[in-house]
Amino acid sequence: MEGSFAGLAHGFDVALAWHNLIWCFVGVVVGNMVGVLPGMGVLSTISILLPLTFSMQPVAALLMLSGIYYGAQYGGAICSILLNLPCHPPHAVTCLDGYPMTKQGRGGVALGITMLAAIIGAAFGIGQMMVLAPYIASIAFKFGPQEICALMLLGLLAGSTLAKGSPIKGISMTLFGILLSLAGTDINTGNERFTFGYAELSDGFELVAISLGLFGIAEFLKSVNSVSLAGVKNVRLGFRDLRPSRADLRQGLPPILRGTVIGSLCSLIPGTGPTIASFIAYAMEKKISRTPERFGYGAIEGVASPEASTHSAVQGDFIPTMSLGIPGDAVMALLLGALMIHGIQPGPRLIIEQPDIFWGLIASFWIGNIILVVLNVPLIGIWVKLLMVPYRYLYPTALFFVCIGVFATRNEMFDVAATLGFGAFGYLLLQLGFEPAPILLGFVLGPRLEENFRRALLLSRGSMETFIDRPISAVFIGISVLLLAAQVYAAVRKMRAPVKLPEEAFD
Amino acid sequence: MRKNFTRREALVTAAGLAAGIAAIRPAKAAGYPERPVKIIVPFAPGGPTDLMARVMAGYLSERTNGSFVVENKAGAGGNIGCGFVAHAEPDGYTLLVHSSALVVNPGLYKKVPYDIFKDFSPLVELGTSPNVFFTNPTTGIKTMADLVARAKADPKALSYASAGIGTTPHLSGELLKLKAGIQMTHVPYGGGGPGMQAVLQNTTPIGCVSLPPTLPFIKGGQLIALGVTGKTRWPELPNVPTMIELGFPGFVTDTVQAFMAPAKTPQAVVDLVVKTSIEILHDPKIAKQLYDDGFEVLANGPAGMQKRIDDEVPMWRDLIAKSGIEPI
């Protein structure tokens, strides 16, 4: 603990040196812009800017590139909430309640609560990195394939009812998402599955293509068809009150804290990044809510919890990367690459051997997040005014950026076509009363479930007992069973009681 | 001289001057590169091949006064990007930096979108990293002999983590099984990092991945290195024997970084890129940087690269067939 504060003091010395401060500022501002632009990804931005950092000092380079990553999360929620465009996968789930809030004229409130969630989530994530980094190995190493598999199972069970409407439809959409995720190369055998001869499918569908298609494009198709632009009219009502009221805060704060904890836990488990964290946070918030029927119709908890979770997971993502030298995802791998180009070896000794890098980075997180809040809070009003741009200009422009962004993810036209295809499919689903959100859940969690399930069985030589032999995994399996039992019990009780079910009417 | 020097005249003069300057400069492949050169990396950003390509692109831009840009075209184990370059215009503006997958994939996949012997003009064998066999200290296995003895005593006792199907670490494991006559279950992971983590957390007792990222853990005692697959010992691990020294003659399975161009690329361009790249790799400062990043610099020109292709394509194909790996 004491060492942490001494380290942090040193870190502030490093991060407040003017050249580092400027690059940190540049990073978060670029990140913020990238976050707002639909489809422009963090990964492509960092890889484009990487060559620029060759001539910079390593600390400044790392502060800037990291700033892009967490800065983008501040911008990422804006399009999700205002336009139903989930430009960044972690914020896809924010659409579910954020966009309905916008339609009710409460878009400004949603953005305000997002800011609060961001700063609380990030602060917790950074604090965790300061204190826990030295012990991370022992926590991360408790999660083998059995544990991850059991956790994913729990996530899928809890989350398959995360959308509004009928549970059966939700579950079928989850399964469909898992099915989609099967397309691509099977990691256990190297074989290609469901690629139908398209080489572009050999690594599967791009998550960003699916989420932008199912949410953004589908919503676009839906609104274009309906002549009355009710959404825009309602938005005007909302300008009076952009700030969350006291009641909003009271309602939003507990979910923010819960989301923060979920996000930080997820970031400690290998390979479980912000996207999974935000889905699990939303699913859990709905599960424990006394009024789950409000979710999907503009519940403030449905924005607060996943956003806090995303931000704390994003900061937490740096922990295994910096303390073990094992990158959790492609963005982290690229950051380590940037360090290596400067001749700095990532690994367990980085914290001791390169205190400038580690503590400078942590101090820059504090500085960067404060800059981001200061920048973004006054901008909320301007973002909301964006909706006053006539629909016929706003959406085509957004779609243009979506196409560029999706293309830039892998430099593949195929992905643009996939986005449009998923858009048309998503429109069909909406017309039939299917909510697309669980598709994303299945798509994100499914592959991790399968990969780890098969790996666990490979190691146990086919014995299923391995999942209940290990304590952490046994607990997750136990909760899953309880959850299923509760569901079945509720269903049986409903069947026995011949009462008319009001929520069925919404389907 | 007239007083009124018109804008058009100024432009003409400037153009003439520029042409003059260009003429004075040493002949460099008729002005190549006149526009940005794409270096395709057939993997996602952040991996070793990407890193090598970005280092090369940076210094090539500097030394040719041109612009070399890395573009990632990932997918199908590197086949997509590789196929893209194989069929690109051979004008010197599309180049490829690939890993050993270039020579492994023709034997691993039923079909690859390129003909390794006909579609390419090899440029430079840039660098190489050996693989390393390692174990978790709690397993009690301290040497390769211990490993072989353990596996012989109980063929079901051991499993090994690798960086994924068809990677040189996976094939190294299979080669060990063949050469030592033992059984081990292969557990593929999605990359060297996760594979190493599996051994650190004792999910699998044995691991085989590319050496560089394991160095800090081996030095710190969290992992025990059993043998390296390079021709010679790795300088930073002087006590870890090579597989050849351990009694497996010919056991050399490294991961190479290859610089390639499409076949029929103009000879002048090939010469320029090869010459400049080799100069870059021979710069002691850059060589040291690459070594610190885990690459042993090879800097062999087209002949060396061609030899590796001629030697290794049949070698990997043979190993894949013998070890019973199902072609993808």
Coordinates of C-alpha atoms in Angstrom, one line a residue, chain A:
Chain A
M1 CA 0.0 0.0 0.0
E2 CA 2.7 2.5 1.1
G3 CA 4.8 1.5 -1.9
S4 CA 1.8 2.2 -4.1
F5 CA 1.5 5.8 -2.9
A6 CA 5.3 6.4 -3.2
G7 CA 5.0 4.9 -6.7
L8 CA 2.0 7.1 -7.6
A9 CA 3.8 10.2 -6.4
H10 CA 6.7 9.3 -8.7
G11 CA 4.2 8.6 -11.4
F12 CA 2.7 12.0 -11.2
D13 CA 6.2 13.5 -11.5
V14 CA 6.5 11.6 -14.7
A15 CA 3.0 12.2 -16.1
L16 CA 3.0 15.9 -15.3
A17 CA 6.2 16.6 -17.1
W18 CA 5.0 18.9 -19.9
H19 CA 5.8 16.7 -22.9
N20 CA 4.1 13.7 -21.3
L21 CA 1.1 15.8 -20.3
I22 CA 0.7 17.1 -23.8
W23 CA 0.8 13.6 -25.3
C24 CA -1.6 12.3 -22.8
F25 CA -4.0 15.2 -23.7
V26 CA -3.6 14.5 -27.4
G27 CA -4.3 10.8 -26.8
V28 CA -7.5 11.3 -24.9
V29 CA -8.8 13.9 -27.3
V30 CA -8.1 11.7 -30.3
G31 CA -9.6 8.8 -28.5
N32 CA -12.7 10.8 -27.6
M33 CA -13.2 11.8 -31.3
V34 CA -12.6 8.2 -32.5
G35 CA -15.2 7.1 -29.9
V36 CA -17.8 9.5 -31.2
L37 CA -17.3 8.7 -34.9
P38 CA -19.4 5.7 -35.7
G39 CA -17.4 2.6 -36.5
M40 CA -13.9 4.1 -36.3
G41 CA -12.2 1.5 -34.1
V42 CA -9.6 1.9 -31.4
L43 CA -7.4 -0.8 -32.9
S44 CA -7.2 0.8 -36.3
T45 CA -6.5 4.2 -34.8
I46 CA -3.7 3.0 -32.6
S47 CA -2.1 1.0 -35.5
I48 CA -2.3 4.0 -37.7
L49 CA -0.7 6.3 -35.1
L50 CA 1.9 3.7 -34.0
P51 CA 4.6 4.8 -36.5
L52 CA 4.3 8.3 -35.2
T53 CA 5.4 7.1 -31.8
F54 CA 8.7 5.7 -33.1
S55 CA 10.4 9.0 -32.7
M56 CA 8.8 9.8 -29.3
Q57 CA 10.0 8.9 -25.9
P58 CA 8.5 5.6 -24.8
V59 CA 6.6 7.0 -21.8
A60 CA 5.0 9.7 -23.9
A61 CA 4.1 7.1 -26.6
L62 CA 2.5 4.8 -24.2
L63 CA 0.5 7.5 -22.5
M64 CA -0.8 8.7 -25.8
L65 CA -1.7 5.3 -27.2
S66 CA -3.4 4.3 -23.9
G67 CA -5.3 7.6 -23.8
I68 CA -6.8 6.7 -27.2
Y69 CA -8.1 3.5 -25.7
Y70 CA -9.8 4.8 -22.6
G71 CA -10.7 8.1 -24.3
A72 CA -12.6 6.3 -26.9
Q73 CA -14.9 4.8 -24.2
Y74 CA -16.0 8.3 -23.3
G75 CA -17.1 8.9 -26.8
G76 CA -18.4 5.4 -27.4
A77 CA -21.6 5.7 -25.5
I78 CA -22.7 8.9 -27.3
C79 CA -23.8 7.3 -30.6
S80 CA -25.2 4.3 -28.8
I81 CA -27.5 6.5 -26.7
L82 CA -28.4 9.2 -29.2
L83 CA -28.5 7.3 -32.5
N84 CA -28.7 3.6 -31.5
L85 CA -25.4 3.1 -33.2
P86 CA -23.1 0.9 -31.1
C87 CA -19.8 2.0 -32.6
H88 CA -17.8 0.2 -30.0
P89 CA -18.8 -3.2 -28.9
P90 CA -18.6 -2.6 -25.1
H91 CA -21.3 0.1 -25.6
A92 CA -23.7 -2.0 -27.6
V93 CA -25.7 -3.0 -24.5
T94 CA -26.0 0.7 -23.6
C95 CA -28.3 1.1 -26.7
L96 CA -31.0 -1.0 -25.0
D97 CA -32.0 1.6 -22.5
G98 CA -30.0 4.6 -23.7
Y99 CA -31.8 5.0 -27.0
P100 CA -35.3 4.6 -25.5
M101 CA -34.3 7.4 -23.0
T102 CA -33.4 9.6 -26.0
K103 CA -36.7 8.9 -27.6
Q104 CA -38.3 10.0 -24.4
G105 CA -36.3 13.2 -24.5
R106 CA -34.0 12.1 -21.7
G107 CA -30.9 11.6 -23.9
G108 CA -29.0 14.3 -22.0
V109 CA -29.8 12.6 -18.7
A110 CA -28.5 9.3 -20.1
L111 CA -25.3 11.0 -21.2
G112 CA -24.9 12.7 -17.8
I113 CA -25.3 9.5 -15.9
T114 CA -22.8 7.9 -18.4
M115 CA -20.2 10.5 -17.3
L116 CA -20.7 9.8 -13.7
A117 CA -20.5 6.0 -14.4
A118 CA -17.4 6.6 -16.4
I119 CA -15.5 8.5 -13.7
I120 CA -16.5 6.1 -10.9
G121 CA -15.8 3.0 -12.9
A122 CA -12.5 4.3 -14.1
A123 CA -11.4 5.5 -10.7
F124 CA -12.1 2.1 -9.2
G125 CA -10.3 0.4 -12.1
I126 CA -7.2 2.5 -11.6
G127 CA -7.2 2.1 -7.9
Q128 CA -7.4 -1.6 -8.3
M129 CA -4.4 -1.5 -10.7
M130 CA -2.4 0.4 -8.1
V131 CA -3.1 -2.0 -5.3
L132 CA -3.7 -5.3 -7.0
A133 CA -1.1 -5.3 -9.8
P134 CA 1.5 -7.1 -7.7
Y135 CA -1.0 -9.9 -6.7
I136 CA -2.7 -10.2 -10.1
A137 CA -0.9 -13.4 -11.0
S138 CA -2.4 -15.4 -8.2
I139 CA -5.9 -14.2 -9.0
A140 CA -5.7 -14.6 -12.8
F141 CA -4.1 -18.0 -12.4
K142 CA -7.1 -19.4 -10.5
F143 CA -9.1 -19.2 -13.7
G144 CA -8.3 -22.2 -15.8
P145 CA -10.5 -23.5 -18.7
Q146 CA -13.0 -25.1 -16.3
E147 CA -13.7 -21.8 -14.4
I148 CA -13.9 -19.7 -17.5
C149 CA -16.3 -22.2 -19.1
A150 CA -18.5 -22.3 -16.0
L151 CA -18.5 -18.5 -15.8
M152 CA -19.5 -18.2 -19.5
L153 CA -22.3 -20.6 -19.0
L154 CA -23.6 -18.6 -16.1
G155 CA -23.3 -15.4 -18.2
L156 CA -25.3 -16.9 -21.0
L157 CA -28.0 -18.3 -18.7
A158 CA -28.4 -15.0 -16.9
G159 CA -28.2 -12.9 -20.0
S160 CA -30.4 -14.8 -22.4
T161 CA -33.4 -13.0 -20.9
L162 CA -31.7 -9.6 -21.1
A163 CA -33.9 -8.2 -23.8
K164 CA -37.4 -7.0 -23.3
G165 CA -40.2 -9.2 -24.4
S166 CA -40.7 -13.0 -24.3
P167 CA -38.0 -15.1 -22.7
I168 CA -38.4 -17.8 -25.4
K169 CA -37.6 -15.3 -28.0
G170 CA -34.6 -14.1 -26.0
I171 CA -33.2 -17.6 -25.6
S172 CA -33.6 -18.3 -29.3
M173 CA -31.8 -15.1 -30.2
T174 CA -29.0 -16.1 -27.8
L175 CA -28.7 -19.5 -29.5
F176 CA -28.7 -17.8 -32.8
G177 CA -25.8 -15.6 -31.7
I178 CA -23.9 -18.7 -30.6
L179 CA -24.5 -20.2 -34.0
L180 CA -23.2 -17.1 -35.7
S181 CA -20.1 -17.2 -33.6
L182 CA -19.3 -20.7 -34.9
A183 CA -18.5 -19.4 -38.3
G184 CA -14.8 -19.2 -38.7
T185 CA -11.8 -21.3 -37.7
D186 CA -12.2 -23.8 -34.9
I187 CA -9.3 -23.1 -32.5
N188 CA -9.2 -26.7 -31.4
T189 CA -8.8 -28.4 -34.8
G190 CA -8.0 -25.5 -37.1
N191 CA -10.9 -26.5 -39.3
E192 CA -13.1 -23.9 -40.9
R193 CA -16.8 -24.1 -40.0
F194 CA -19.7 -22.5 -41.7
T195 CA -17.5 -20.3 -43.9
F196 CA -19.2 -21.6 -47.1
G197 CA -16.0 -21.0 -49.1
Y198 CA -15.6 -17.4 -48.2
A199 CA -12.0 -16.8 -47.1
E200 CA -13.2 -13.6 -45.5
L201 CA -15.2 -15.6 -43.0
S202 CA -12.2 -17.7 -41.9
D203 CA -11.8 -15.6 -38.8
G204 CA -15.6 -15.3 -38.3
F205 CA -17.8 -12.3 -38.5
E206 CA -16.6 -9.0 -37.0
L207 CA -18.4 -8.1 -33.8
V208 CA -18.6 -4.5 -34.9
A209 CA -20.3 -5.4 -38.2
I210 CA -23.0 -7.4 -36.4
S211 CA -23.7 -4.9 -33.7
L212 CA -23.8 -1.9 -36.1
G213 CA -26.0 -3.9 -38.5
L214 CA -28.4 -5.2 -35.9
F215 CA -28.8 -2.0 -34.0
G216 CA -27.9 1.0 -36.2
I217 CA -28.8 -0.1 -39.7
A218 CA -31.9 -2.0 -38.6
E219 CA -33.1 1.1 -36.6
F220 CA -32.4 3.2 -39.7
L221 CA -34.5 1.0 -41.9
K222 CA -37.3 1.0 -39.3
S223 CA -37.4 4.8 -38.9
V224 CA -37.1 5.5 -42.6
N225 CA -40.3 3.6 -43.2
S226 CA -42.3 5.3 -40.5
V227 CA -43.3 8.7 -41.9
S228 CA -43.8 10.4 -38.6
L229 CA -40.5 11.4 -37.1
A230 CA -41.8 11.2 -33.6
G231 CA -38.4 10.6 -32.2
V232 CA -37.1 14.0 -33.2
K233 CA -40.1 15.9 -31.9
N234 CA -39.8 14.2 -28.5
V235 CA -36.1 15.1 -28.3
R236 CA -36.9 18.8 -28.4
L237 CA -38.8 18.4 -25.2
G238 CA -35.7 17.1 -23.5
F239 CA -33.5 20.2 -23.9
R240 CA -34.9 21.8 -20.8
D241 CA -33.2 19.3 -18.5
L242 CA -29.9 17.9 -19.6
R243 CA -28.6 17.1 -16.2
P244 CA -29.6 14.1 -14.2
S245 CA -32.0 15.0 -11.4
R246 CA -31.5 14.1 -7.8
A247 CA -33.9 11.2 -8.3
D248 CA -32.0 10.0 -11.4
L249 CA -28.8 10.0 -9.4
R250 CA -30.3 8.1 -6.5
Q251 CA -31.6 5.5 -9.0
G252 CA -28.4 5.4 -10.9
L253 CA -25.7 5.3 -8.2
P254 CA -26.2 1.7 -6.9
P255 CA -26.1 0.2 -10.4
I256 CA -23.0 2.2 -11.1
L257 CA -21.3 0.7 -8.1
R258 CA -22.4 -2.8 -8.9
G259 CA -21.3 -2.4 -12.5
T260 CA -17.9 -1.1 -11.4
V261 CA -17.3 -4.2 -9.3
I262 CA -18.4 -6.5 -12.1
G263 CA -16.2 -4.7 -14.6
S264 CA -13.1 -4.9 -12.4
L265 CA -13.7 -8.6 -11.7
C266 CA -14.0 -9.3 -15.3
S267 CA -10.9 -7.5 -16.2
L268 CA -8.9 -9.8 -13.8
I269 CA -10.1 -12.9 -15.6
P270 CA -7.9 -13.7 -18.6
G271 CA -9.5 -12.9 -21.9
T272 CA -12.7 -11.4 -20.4
G273 CA -12.6 -7.8 -21.5
P274 CA -14.9 -4.8 -21.4
T275 CA -17.5 -6.2 -23.9
I276 CA -18.2 -9.2 -21.8
A277 CA -18.1 -7.1 -18.7
S278 CA -20.8 -4.7 -19.9
F279 CA -23.1 -7.5 -21.0
I280 CA -22.8 -9.4 -17.7
A281 CA -23.4 -6.1 -15.8
Y282 CA -26.6 -5.4 -17.7
A283 CA -27.8 -8.9 -17.4
M284 CA -27.2 -8.9 -13.7
E285 CA -28.8 -5.5 -13.2
K286 CA -31.9 -6.7 -14.8
K287 CA -31.9 -10.0 -12.9
I288 CA -31.7 -8.3 -9.5
S289 CA -34.0 -5.5 -10.3
R290 CA -37.4 -5.4 -8.6
T291 CA -38.9 -4.0 -11.8
P292 CA -37.2 -5.9 -14.6
E293 CA -40.1 -5.0 -17.0
R294 CA -38.8 -1.4 -17.2
F295 CA -35.6 -2.6 -18.8
G296 CA -35.5 -1.9 -22.5
Y297 CA -37.9 1.0 -22.2
G298 CA -35.4 3.6 -20.9
A299 CA -34.4 2.3 -17.4
I300 CA -31.6 4.5 -16.1
E301 CA -30.0 1.5 -14.4
G302 CA -29.6 -0.2 -17.8
V303 CA -27.3 2.7 -18.9
A304 CA -25.5 3.2 -15.6
S305 CA -24.4 -0.3 -14.8
P306 CA -22.9 -1.4 -18.1
E307 CA -21.2 1.9 -18.7
A308 CA -19.5 1.8 -15.2
S309 CA -18.6 -1.8 -15.9
T310 CA -17.0 -0.9 -19.3
H311 CA -14.9 1.9 -17.8
S312 CA -13.6 -0.1 -14.9
A313 CA -12.9 -3.1 -17.2
V314 CA -11.0 -0.9 -19.6
Q315 CA -8.7 0.4 -16.9
G316 CA -8.4 -3.1 -15.4
D317 CA -7.5 -4.5 -18.8
F318 CA -4.1 -2.9 -18.3
I319 CA -3.4 -4.9 -15.2
P320 CA -2.5 -8.3 -16.7
T321 CA -0.9 -6.6 -19.7
M322 CA 1.4 -4.5 -17.5
S323 CA 2.1 -6.8 -14.6
L324 CA 2.5 -10.1 -16.6
G325 CA 3.3 -9.0 -20.1
I326 CA 0.4 -11.1 -21.4
P327 CA -2.0 -9.0 -23.5
G328 CA -5.7 -9.6 -23.0
D329 CA -6.7 -8.5 -26.5
A330 CA -5.4 -7.0 -29.7
V331 CA -5.4 -3.4 -28.4
M332 CA -3.2 -4.5 -25.5
A333 CA -1.0 -6.5 -27.8
L334 CA -0.4 -3.5 -29.9
L335 CA 0.5 -1.4 -26.8
L336 CA 3.0 -4.0 -25.8
G337 CA 4.3 -3.9 -29.4
A338 CA 4.8 -0.2 -29.0
L339 CA 6.8 -0.7 -25.9
M340 CA 8.9 -3.4 -27.6
I341 CA 9.7 -1.1 -30.5
H342 CA 11.2 1.2 -27.9
G343 CA 13.3 -1.7 -26.6
I344 CA 11.2 -2.1 -23.4
Q345 CA 10.5 -5.7 -22.5
P346 CA 7.0 -6.4 -21.1
G347 CA 6.8 -9.0 -18.4
P348 CA 6.5 -9.5 -14.7
R349 CA 9.5 -7.3 -13.9
L350 CA 8.2 -4.3 -15.8
I351 CA 6.8 -2.6 -12.6
I352 CA 10.2 -2.9 -10.9
E353 CA 12.5 -2.2 -13.8
Q354 CA 10.5 0.5 -15.5
P355 CA 8.7 2.4 -12.7
D356 CA 8.5 5.4 -15.0
I357 CA 6.3 3.5 -17.4
F358 CA 4.1 1.7 -14.9
W359 CA 3.5 4.5 -12.4
G360 CA 3.6 7.2 -15.1
L361 CA 0.8 5.3 -16.9
I362 CA -1.3 5.1 -13.7
A363 CA -0.9 8.8 -13.0
S364 CA -1.8 9.6 -16.6
F365 CA -5.0 7.6 -16.2
W366 CA -6.0 9.9 -13.4
I367 CA -5.1 12.9 -15.3
G368 CA -6.6 11.7 -18.6
N369 CA -9.9 10.7 -17.0
I370 CA -10.2 14.1 -15.4
I371 CA -9.4 15.8 -18.7
L372 CA -12.1 13.7 -20.4
V373 CA -14.8 14.5 -17.8
V374 CA -14.0 18.2 -18.0
L375 CA -14.1 18.0 -21.8
N376 CA -17.2 16.0 -22.1
V377 CA -19.6 17.3 -19.6
P378 CA -20.0 20.7 -21.3
L379 CA -20.3 18.9 -24.6
I380 CA -23.3 16.9 -23.6
G381 CA -25.6 19.8 -24.6
I382 CA -23.9 20.0 -28.0
W383 CA -24.2 16.3 -28.6
V384 CA -27.9 16.3 -27.8
K385 CA -28.3 19.2 -30.2
L386 CA -26.8 16.9 -32.9
L387 CA -30.2 15.3 -33.0
M388 CA -31.7 18.5 -34.3
V389 CA -29.8 18.0 -37.5
P390 CA -32.6 16.8 -39.9
Y391 CA -32.9 13.1 -40.1
R392 CA -32.3 13.1 -43.8
Y393 CA -28.8 14.5 -43.3
L394 CA -27.9 13.0 -40.0
Y395 CA -28.4 9.3 -40.7
P396 CA -26.9 9.1 -44.2
T397 CA -23.8 10.8 -42.8
A398 CA -23.7 8.4 -39.9
L399 CA -24.1 5.5 -42.3
F400 CA -21.2 6.8 -44.3
F401 CA -19.0 6.8 -41.3
V402 CA -20.3 3.4 -40.3
C403 CA -19.2 2.0 -43.6
I404 CA -15.7 3.6 -43.5
G405 CA -15.3 2.4 -39.9
V406 CA -16.3 -1.2 -40.6
F407 CA -14.1 -1.3 -43.6
A408 CA -11.1 0.1 -41.6
T409 CA -11.4 -2.7 -39.0
R410 CA -9.9 -5.3 -41.3
N411 CA -9.6 -3.5 -44.6
E412 CA -12.3 -5.8 -46.0
M413 CA -15.3 -4.8 -48.1
F414 CA -16.8 -8.1 -47.1
D415 CA -17.4 -6.7 -43.6
V416 CA -19.3 -3.7 -45.0
A417 CA -21.5 -6.1 -46.9
A418 CA -22.0 -8.1 -43.7
T419 CA -23.0 -5.0 -41.8
L420 CA -25.7 -4.2 -44.4
G421 CA -26.8 -7.8 -44.4
F422 CA -27.2 -7.9 -40.7
G423 CA -29.0 -4.6 -40.9
A424 CA -31.6 -6.0 -43.2
F425 CA -31.9 -9.1 -41.0
G426 CA -32.1 -7.0 -37.9
Y427 CA -35.0 -5.1 -39.4
L428 CA -36.8 -8.3 -40.1
L429 CA -36.3 -9.4 -36.5
L430 CA -37.6 -6.1 -35.2
Q431 CA -40.7 -6.4 -37.4
L432 CA -41.3 -9.9 -36.0
G433 CA -40.8 -8.8 -32.4
F434 CA -37.4 -10.4 -31.8
E435 CA -34.9 -8.2 -29.9
P436 CA -31.4 -8.5 -31.4
A437 CA -29.5 -7.8 -28.2
P438 CA -29.1 -11.4 -27.0
I439 CA -27.6 -12.3 -30.4
L440 CA -24.6 -10.2 -29.4
L441 CA -24.5 -11.9 -26.0
G442 CA -24.4 -15.3 -27.6
F443 CA -21.9 -14.1 -30.2
V444 CA -19.5 -12.7 -27.5
L445 CA -19.8 -15.4 -24.9
G446 CA -20.4 -18.5 -27.0
P447 CA -16.9 -18.9 -28.5
R448 CA -15.3 -18.6 -25.0
L449 CA -17.7 -21.2 -23.7
E450 CA -17.0 -23.7 -26.4
E451 CA -13.2 -23.1 -26.5
N452 CA -12.8 -23.6 -22.8
F453 CA -15.3 -26.4 -22.5
R454 CA -13.4 -28.4 -25.1
R455 CA -10.1 -27.5 -23.6
A456 CA -11.2 -28.6 -20.2
L457 CA -12.5 -31.9 -21.5
L458 CA -9.2 -32.4 -23.4
L459 CA -7.3 -31.9 -20.2
S460 CA -9.6 -34.1 -18.1
R461 CA -9.6 -36.7 -20.9
G462 CA -13.3 -36.5 -21.3
S463 CA -14.4 -36.5 -17.7
M464 CA -17.2 -34.0 -17.0
E465 CA -16.5 -34.2 -13.3
T466 CA -13.7 -31.7 -13.8
F467 CA -16.2 -28.9 -13.7
I468 CA -17.4 -29.7 -10.2
D469 CA -14.1 -30.9 -8.9
R470 CA -12.7 -27.4 -8.8
P471 CA -14.2 -25.0 -6.3
I472 CA -14.6 -21.8 -8.3
S473 CA -16.1 -23.6 -11.2
A474 CA -18.4 -25.6 -8.9
V475 CA -19.8 -22.4 -7.5
F476 CA -20.5 -21.0 -10.9
I477 CA -22.2 -24.3 -12.0
G478 CA -24.2 -24.2 -8.7
I479 CA -25.5 -20.7 -9.4
S480 CA -26.3 -21.7 -12.9
V481 CA -28.4 -24.6 -11.7
L482 CA -30.2 -22.4 -9.1
L483 CA -30.9 -19.9 -11.8
L484 CA -32.4 -22.5 -14.1
A485 CA -34.4 -24.1 -11.3
A486 CA -35.8 -20.7 -10.3
Q487 CA -36.8 -20.1 -13.9
V488 CA -38.5 -23.4 -14.3
Y489 CA -40.2 -23.0 -10.9
A490 CA -41.6 -19.6 -12.0
A491 CA -42.8 -21.0 -15.2
V492 CA -44.6 -23.9 -13.6
R493 CA -46.2 -21.5 -11.1
K494 CA -47.4 -19.3 -13.9
M495 CA -48.8 -22.2 -15.8
R496 CA -50.8 -23.3 -12.8
A497 CA -52.2 -19.9 -12.0
P498 CA -54.6 -19.1 -14.8
V499 CA -54.0 -15.4 -14.6
K500 CA -53.7 -13.2 -17.6
L501 CA -50.1 -12.0 -18.0
P502 CA -49.9 -8.3 -18.7
E503 CA -46.4 -8.4 -20.2
E504 CA -47.4 -10.8 -22.9
A505 CA -49.4 -8.0 -24.4
F506 CA -46.3 -6.1 -25.2
D507 CA -45.1 -8.8 -27.6

